[in-house]
XYZ file of N, CA and C in Angstrom:
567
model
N 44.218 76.234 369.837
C 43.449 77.425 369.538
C 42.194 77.415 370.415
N 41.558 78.637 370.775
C 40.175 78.896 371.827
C 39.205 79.324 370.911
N 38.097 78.955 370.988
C 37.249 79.818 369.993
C 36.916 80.754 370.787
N 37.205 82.235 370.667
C 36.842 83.419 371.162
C 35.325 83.829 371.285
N 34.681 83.934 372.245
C 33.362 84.404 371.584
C 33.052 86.269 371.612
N 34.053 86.419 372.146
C 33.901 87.905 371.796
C 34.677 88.241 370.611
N 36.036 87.473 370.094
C 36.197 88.078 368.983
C 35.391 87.012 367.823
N 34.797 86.537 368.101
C 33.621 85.118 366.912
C 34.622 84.377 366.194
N 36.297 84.104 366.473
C 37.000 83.255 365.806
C 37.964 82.749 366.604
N 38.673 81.495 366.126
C 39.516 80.698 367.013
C 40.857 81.766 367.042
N 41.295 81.330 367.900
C 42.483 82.587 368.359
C 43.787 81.584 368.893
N 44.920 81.739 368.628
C 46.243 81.063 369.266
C 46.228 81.007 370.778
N 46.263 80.266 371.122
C 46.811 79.706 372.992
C 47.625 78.690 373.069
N 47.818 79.395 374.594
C 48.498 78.229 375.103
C 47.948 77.640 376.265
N 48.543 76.197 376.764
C 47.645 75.334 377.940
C 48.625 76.026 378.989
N 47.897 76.938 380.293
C 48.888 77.285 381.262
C 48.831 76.628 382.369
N 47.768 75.651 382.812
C 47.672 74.743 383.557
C 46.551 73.499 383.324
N 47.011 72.450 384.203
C 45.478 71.575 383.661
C 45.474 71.057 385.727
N 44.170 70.515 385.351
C 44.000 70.242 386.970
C 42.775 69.099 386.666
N 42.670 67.837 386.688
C 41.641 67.263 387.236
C 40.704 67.237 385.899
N 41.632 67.831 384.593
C 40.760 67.353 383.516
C 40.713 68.566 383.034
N 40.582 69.688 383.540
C 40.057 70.936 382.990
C 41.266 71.754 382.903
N 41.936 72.743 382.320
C 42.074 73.367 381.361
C 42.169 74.922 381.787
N 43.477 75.710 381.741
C 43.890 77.035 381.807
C 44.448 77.412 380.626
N 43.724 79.160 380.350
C 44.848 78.927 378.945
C 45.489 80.799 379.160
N 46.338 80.876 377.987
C 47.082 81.893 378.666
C 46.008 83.218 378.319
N 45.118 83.064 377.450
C 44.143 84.256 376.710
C 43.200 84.637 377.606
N 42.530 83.416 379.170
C 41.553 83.273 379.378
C 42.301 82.781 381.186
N 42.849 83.950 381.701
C 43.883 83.448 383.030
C 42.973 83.352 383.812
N 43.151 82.664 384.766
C 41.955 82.299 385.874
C 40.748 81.713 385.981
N 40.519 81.416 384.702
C 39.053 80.431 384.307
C 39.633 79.409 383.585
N 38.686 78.069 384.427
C 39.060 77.160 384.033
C 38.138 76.618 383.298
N 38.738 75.678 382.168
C 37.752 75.300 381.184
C 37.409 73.508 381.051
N 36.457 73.579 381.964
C 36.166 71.906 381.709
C 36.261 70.884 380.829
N 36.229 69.535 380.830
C 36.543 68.934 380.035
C 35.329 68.767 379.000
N 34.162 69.016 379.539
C 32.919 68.688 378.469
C 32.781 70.385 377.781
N 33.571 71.077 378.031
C 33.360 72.310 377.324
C 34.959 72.563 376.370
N 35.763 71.257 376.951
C 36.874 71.937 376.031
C 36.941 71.135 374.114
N 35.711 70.111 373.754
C 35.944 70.068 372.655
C 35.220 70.503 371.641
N 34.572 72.237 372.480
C 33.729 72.815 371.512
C 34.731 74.264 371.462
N 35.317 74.203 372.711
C 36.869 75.184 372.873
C 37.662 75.872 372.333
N 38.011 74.155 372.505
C 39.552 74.201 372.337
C 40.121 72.972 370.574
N 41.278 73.794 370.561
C 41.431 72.642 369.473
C 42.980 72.898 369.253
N 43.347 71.653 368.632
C 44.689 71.659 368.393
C 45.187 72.405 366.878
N 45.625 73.209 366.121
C 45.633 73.945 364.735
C 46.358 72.934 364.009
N 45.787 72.547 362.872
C 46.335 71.691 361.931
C 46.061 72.747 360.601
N 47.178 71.699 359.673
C 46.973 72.900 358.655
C 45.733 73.051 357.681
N 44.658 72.055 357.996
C 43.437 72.720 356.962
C 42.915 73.911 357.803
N 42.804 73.857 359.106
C 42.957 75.581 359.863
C 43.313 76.330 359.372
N 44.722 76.336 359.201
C 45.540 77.496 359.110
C 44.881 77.465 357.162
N 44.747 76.743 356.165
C 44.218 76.424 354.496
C 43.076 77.408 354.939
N 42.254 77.160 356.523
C 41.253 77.814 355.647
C 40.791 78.881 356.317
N 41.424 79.589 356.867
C 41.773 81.148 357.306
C 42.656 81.738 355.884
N 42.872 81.196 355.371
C 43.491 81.965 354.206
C 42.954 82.291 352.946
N 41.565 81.208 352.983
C 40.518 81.046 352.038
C 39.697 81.942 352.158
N 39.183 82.528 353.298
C 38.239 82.769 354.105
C 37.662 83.909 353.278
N 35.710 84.119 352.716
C 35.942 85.333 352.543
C 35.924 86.210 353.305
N 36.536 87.264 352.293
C 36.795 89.005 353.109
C 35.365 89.736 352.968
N 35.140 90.350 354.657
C 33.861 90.657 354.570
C 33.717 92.365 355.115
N 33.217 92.867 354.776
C 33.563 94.898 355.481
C 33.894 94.647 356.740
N 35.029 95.501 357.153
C 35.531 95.816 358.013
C 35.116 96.299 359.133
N 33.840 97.188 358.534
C 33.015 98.112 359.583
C 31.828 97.357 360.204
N 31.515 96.211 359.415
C 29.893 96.432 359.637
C 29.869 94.459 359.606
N 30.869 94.175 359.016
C 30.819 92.337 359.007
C 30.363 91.757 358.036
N 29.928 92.434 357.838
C 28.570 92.017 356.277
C 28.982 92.148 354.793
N 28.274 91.336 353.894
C 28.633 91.620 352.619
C 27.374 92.571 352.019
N 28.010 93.569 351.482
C 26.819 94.214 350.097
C 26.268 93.617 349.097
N 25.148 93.553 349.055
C 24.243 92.010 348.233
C 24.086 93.150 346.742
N 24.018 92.133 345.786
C 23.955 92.676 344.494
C 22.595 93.619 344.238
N 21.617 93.531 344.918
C 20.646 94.062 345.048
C 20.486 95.094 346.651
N 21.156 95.703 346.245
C 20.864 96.723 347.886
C 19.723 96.992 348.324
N 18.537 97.822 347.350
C 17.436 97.938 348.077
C 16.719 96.956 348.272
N 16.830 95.610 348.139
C 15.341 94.634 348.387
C 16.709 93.388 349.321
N 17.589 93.788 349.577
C 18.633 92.873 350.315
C 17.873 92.447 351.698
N 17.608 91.064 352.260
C 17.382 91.222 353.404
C 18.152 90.091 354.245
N 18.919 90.909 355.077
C 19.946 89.976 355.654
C 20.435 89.918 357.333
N 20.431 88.569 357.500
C 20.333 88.164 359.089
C 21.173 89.006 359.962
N 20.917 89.598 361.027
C 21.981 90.308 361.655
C 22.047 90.686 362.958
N 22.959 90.992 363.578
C 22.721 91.613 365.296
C 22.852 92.461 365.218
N 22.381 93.079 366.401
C 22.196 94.816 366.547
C 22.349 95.344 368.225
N 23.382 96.037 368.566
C 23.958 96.082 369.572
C 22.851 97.075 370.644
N 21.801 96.577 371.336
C 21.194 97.108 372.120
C 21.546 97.868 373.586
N 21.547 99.533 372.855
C 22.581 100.057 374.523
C 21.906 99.713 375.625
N 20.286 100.075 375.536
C 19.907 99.619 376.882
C 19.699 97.884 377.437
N 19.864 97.313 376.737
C 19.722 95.838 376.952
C 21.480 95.703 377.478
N 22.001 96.392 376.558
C 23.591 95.674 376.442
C 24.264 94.532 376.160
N 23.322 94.193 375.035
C 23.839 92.505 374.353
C 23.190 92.566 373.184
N 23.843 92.293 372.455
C 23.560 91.793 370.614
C 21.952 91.209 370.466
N 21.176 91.919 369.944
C 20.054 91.466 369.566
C 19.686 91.205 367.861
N 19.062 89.424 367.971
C 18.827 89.603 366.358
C 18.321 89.942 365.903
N 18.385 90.671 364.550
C 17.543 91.406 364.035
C 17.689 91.421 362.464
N 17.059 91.665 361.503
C 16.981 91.492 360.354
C 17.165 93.202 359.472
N 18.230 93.211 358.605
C 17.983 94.216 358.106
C 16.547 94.421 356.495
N 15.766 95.286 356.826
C 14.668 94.895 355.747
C 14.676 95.958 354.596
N 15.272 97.326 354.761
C 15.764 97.852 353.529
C 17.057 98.754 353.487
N 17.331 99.061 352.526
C 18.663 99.762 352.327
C 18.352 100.854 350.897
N 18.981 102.069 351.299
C 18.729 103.092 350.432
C 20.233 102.981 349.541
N 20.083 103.745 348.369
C 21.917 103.955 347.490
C 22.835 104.759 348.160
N 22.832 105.368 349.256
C 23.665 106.242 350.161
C 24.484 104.976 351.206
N 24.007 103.694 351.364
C 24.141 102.764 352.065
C 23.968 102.573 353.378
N 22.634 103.345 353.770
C 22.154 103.713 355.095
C 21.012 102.187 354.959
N 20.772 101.609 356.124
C 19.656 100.364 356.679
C 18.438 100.783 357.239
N 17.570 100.004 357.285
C 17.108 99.955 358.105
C 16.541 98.579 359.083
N 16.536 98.374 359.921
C 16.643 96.628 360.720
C 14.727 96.853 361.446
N 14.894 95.320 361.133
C 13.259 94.804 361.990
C 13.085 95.675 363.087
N 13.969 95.848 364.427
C 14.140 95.981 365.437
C 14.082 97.459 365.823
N 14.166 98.010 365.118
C 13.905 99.744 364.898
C 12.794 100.669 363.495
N 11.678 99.940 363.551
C 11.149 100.188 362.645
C 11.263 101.852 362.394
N 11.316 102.247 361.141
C 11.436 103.962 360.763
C 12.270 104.595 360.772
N 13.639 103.759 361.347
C 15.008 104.354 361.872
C 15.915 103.972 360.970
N 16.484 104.778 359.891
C 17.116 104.558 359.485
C 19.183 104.551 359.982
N 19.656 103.731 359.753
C 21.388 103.330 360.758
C 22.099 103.978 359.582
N 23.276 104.838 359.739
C 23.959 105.054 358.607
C 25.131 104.629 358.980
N 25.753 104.824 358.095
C 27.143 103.711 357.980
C 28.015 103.426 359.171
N 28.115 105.253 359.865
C 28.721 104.986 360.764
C 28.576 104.105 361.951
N 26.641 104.159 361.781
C 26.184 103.402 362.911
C 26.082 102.313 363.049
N 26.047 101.725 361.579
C 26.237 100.297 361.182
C 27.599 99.876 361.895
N 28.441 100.693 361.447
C 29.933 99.964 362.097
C 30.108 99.810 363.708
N 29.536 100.382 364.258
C 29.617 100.138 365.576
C 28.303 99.408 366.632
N 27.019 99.470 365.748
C 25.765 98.583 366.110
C 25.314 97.218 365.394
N 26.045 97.154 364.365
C 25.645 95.569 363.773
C 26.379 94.591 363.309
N 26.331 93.925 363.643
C 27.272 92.168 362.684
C 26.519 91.710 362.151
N 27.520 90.636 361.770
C 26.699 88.796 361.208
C 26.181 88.565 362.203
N 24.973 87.771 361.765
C 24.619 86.874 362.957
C 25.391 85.715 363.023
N 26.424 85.813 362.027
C 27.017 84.017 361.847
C 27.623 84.133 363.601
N 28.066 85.458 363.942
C 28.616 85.407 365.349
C 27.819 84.582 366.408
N 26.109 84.684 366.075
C 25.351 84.417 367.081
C 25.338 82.737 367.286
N 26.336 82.106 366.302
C 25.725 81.085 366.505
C 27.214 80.057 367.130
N 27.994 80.922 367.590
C 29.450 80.283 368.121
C 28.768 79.868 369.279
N 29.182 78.837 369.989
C 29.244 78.534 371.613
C 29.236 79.277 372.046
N 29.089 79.342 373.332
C 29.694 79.977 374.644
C 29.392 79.298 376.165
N 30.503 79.600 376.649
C 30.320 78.831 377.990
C 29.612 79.361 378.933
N 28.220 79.086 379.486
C 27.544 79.811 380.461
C 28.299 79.492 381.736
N 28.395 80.680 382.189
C 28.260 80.512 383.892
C 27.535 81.293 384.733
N 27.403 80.760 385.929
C 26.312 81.374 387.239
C 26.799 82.193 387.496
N 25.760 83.305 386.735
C 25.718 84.808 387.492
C 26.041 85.557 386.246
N 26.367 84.993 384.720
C 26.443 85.688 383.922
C 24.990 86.620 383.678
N 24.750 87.471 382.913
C 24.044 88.469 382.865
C 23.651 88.530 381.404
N 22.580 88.476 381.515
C 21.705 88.014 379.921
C 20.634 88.510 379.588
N 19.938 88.524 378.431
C 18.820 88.897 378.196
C 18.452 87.656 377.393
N 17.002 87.670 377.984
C 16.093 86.711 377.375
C 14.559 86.915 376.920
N 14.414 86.395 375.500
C 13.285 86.868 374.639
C 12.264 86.345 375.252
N 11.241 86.873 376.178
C 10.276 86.105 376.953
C 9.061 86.254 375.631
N 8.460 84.717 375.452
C 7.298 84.724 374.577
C 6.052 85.230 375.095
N 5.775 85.311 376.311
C 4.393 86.188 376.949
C 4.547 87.727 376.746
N 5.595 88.251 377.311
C 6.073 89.917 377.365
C 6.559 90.429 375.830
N 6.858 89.499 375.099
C 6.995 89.811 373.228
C 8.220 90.742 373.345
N 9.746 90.775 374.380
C 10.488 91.442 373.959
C 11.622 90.960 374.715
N 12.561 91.399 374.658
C 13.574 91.128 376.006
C 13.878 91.660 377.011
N 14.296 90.956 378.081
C 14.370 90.817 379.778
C 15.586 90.532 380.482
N 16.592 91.550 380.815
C 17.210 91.512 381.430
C 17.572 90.623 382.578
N 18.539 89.840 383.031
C 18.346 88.948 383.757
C 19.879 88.169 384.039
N 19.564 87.459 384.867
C 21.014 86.523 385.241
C 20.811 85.154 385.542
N 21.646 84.204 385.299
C 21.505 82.525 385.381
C 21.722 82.371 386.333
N 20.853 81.482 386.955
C 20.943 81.373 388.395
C 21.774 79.833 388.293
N 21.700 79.086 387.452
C 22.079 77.645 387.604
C 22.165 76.657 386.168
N 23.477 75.864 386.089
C 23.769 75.503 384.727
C 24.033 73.779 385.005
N 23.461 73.226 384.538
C 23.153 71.452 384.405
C 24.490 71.125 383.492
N 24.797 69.957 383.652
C 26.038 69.126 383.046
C 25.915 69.058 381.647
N 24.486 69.243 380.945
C 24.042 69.323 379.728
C 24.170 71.130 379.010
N 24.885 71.446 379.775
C 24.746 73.292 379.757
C 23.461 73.590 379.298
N 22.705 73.190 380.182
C 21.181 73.613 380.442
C 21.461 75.062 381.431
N 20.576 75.476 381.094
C 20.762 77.192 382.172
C 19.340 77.041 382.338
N 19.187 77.737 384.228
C 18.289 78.158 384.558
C 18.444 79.702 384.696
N 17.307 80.880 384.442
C 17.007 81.802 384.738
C 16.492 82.289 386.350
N 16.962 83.352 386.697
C 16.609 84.052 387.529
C 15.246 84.035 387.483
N 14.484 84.932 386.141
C 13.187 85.168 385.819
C 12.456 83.819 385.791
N 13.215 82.782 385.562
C 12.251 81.321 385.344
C 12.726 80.483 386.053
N 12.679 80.456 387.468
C 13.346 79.449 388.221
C 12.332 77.864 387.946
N 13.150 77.252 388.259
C 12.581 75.733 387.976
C 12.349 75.840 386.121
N 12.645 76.029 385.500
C 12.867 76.126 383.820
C 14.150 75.885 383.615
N 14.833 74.951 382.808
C 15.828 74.486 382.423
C 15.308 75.283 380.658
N 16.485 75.608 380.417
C 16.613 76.513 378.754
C 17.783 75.408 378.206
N 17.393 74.685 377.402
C 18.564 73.652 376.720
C 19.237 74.616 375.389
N 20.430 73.918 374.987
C 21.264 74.950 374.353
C 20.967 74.948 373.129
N 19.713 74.439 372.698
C 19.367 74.977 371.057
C 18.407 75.584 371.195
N 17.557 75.528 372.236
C 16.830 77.152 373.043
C 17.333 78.253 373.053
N 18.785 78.421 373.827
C 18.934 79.619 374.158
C 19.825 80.497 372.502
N 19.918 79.722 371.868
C 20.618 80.232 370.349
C 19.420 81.257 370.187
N 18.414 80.757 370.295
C 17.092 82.124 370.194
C 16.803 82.861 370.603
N 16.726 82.302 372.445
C 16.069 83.508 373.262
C 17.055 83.661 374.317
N 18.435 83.477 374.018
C 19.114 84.149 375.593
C 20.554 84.838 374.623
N 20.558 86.405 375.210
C 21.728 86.646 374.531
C 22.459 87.049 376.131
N 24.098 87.247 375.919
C 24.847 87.701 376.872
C 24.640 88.748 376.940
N 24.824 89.609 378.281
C 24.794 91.211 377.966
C 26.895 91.947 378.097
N 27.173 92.906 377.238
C 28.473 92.363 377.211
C 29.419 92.612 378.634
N 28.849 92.928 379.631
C 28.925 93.058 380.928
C 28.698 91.809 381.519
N 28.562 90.235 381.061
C 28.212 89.449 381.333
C 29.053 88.317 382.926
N 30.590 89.034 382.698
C 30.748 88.227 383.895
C 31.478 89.285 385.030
């Protein structure tokens, strides 16, 4: 199985080539997947896998999220699909009316209604899967001087999947850094 990061769950494959350690699979043709990236990957399906995809809870269809017993004072972790950025930004939803319309940190006064929910927000549980950087992917990053996000591309990725920025050359971003401040944009490779 691959852990997908665009669909946020492990998905069936197959190995379509190996070369020198690294790793082709049939979901993901033409990229190869290294050996220090394939045991956050890749995995073999055993059956507490398959036990616990069957367990799993069921969460809305539209929007990813569960409806908290308290709707109006609910406040719950979430991404929010930024058109002009073009990558999932986190954001917090901070109230909710009985019609089941939001409203998120990230748009103060704006209320999202359902429909918009379904096509602008998830879990953040998504935000916190792997992903494999590579040079030249296309990202946004939460710069702490400028207080927002910055469009941008990795210029260079260390054996530690350290990423350097375009915007921050000579800055290494280690990977419990960028869980915060670097999202993909979904145009990323």
């Amino acid at each position: 199985e691959y852990l997908s990061v665009s669909a946020g769950r492990w998905i069936p494959c197959i190995v379509t080539a190996v070369a020198s350690g690294s790793v082709q699979i049939d979901v993901k043709p033409g990229y190869w997947i290294a050996p220090h990236h394939q045991s956050s990957h890749l995995r073999v399906p055993s059956a507490s896998h398959k036990a616990a995809k069957k367990t799993a809870p069921k969460l809305d269809a539209g929007t990813g999220y569960r409806h908290s017993e308290d709707q109006e004072s609910a406040v719950e972790s979430m991404e929010y699909f930024s058109v002009s950025h073009r990558a999932w930004i986190p954001c917090m939803i901070v109230k909710r009316d009985a019609s089941g319309n939001v409203m998120i940190d990230v748009l103060p006064d704006a209320w999202l209604s359902s429909e918009q929910q379904a096509s602008c927000l998830r879990t953040s549980k998504l935000e916190k899967r792997l992903r494999i950087p590579l040079v030249g992917d296309k990202v946004v990053y939460l710069s702490a001087s400028h207080k927002r996000w910055i469009p941008t591309i990795i210029n260079d990725i260390n054996e530690m999947d350290e990423i350097e920025l375009e915007i921050k050359p000579g800055v290494w971003i280690t990977r419990e850094r960028q869980a915060s401040m670097v999202r993909w944009r979904e145009d990323a490779h």
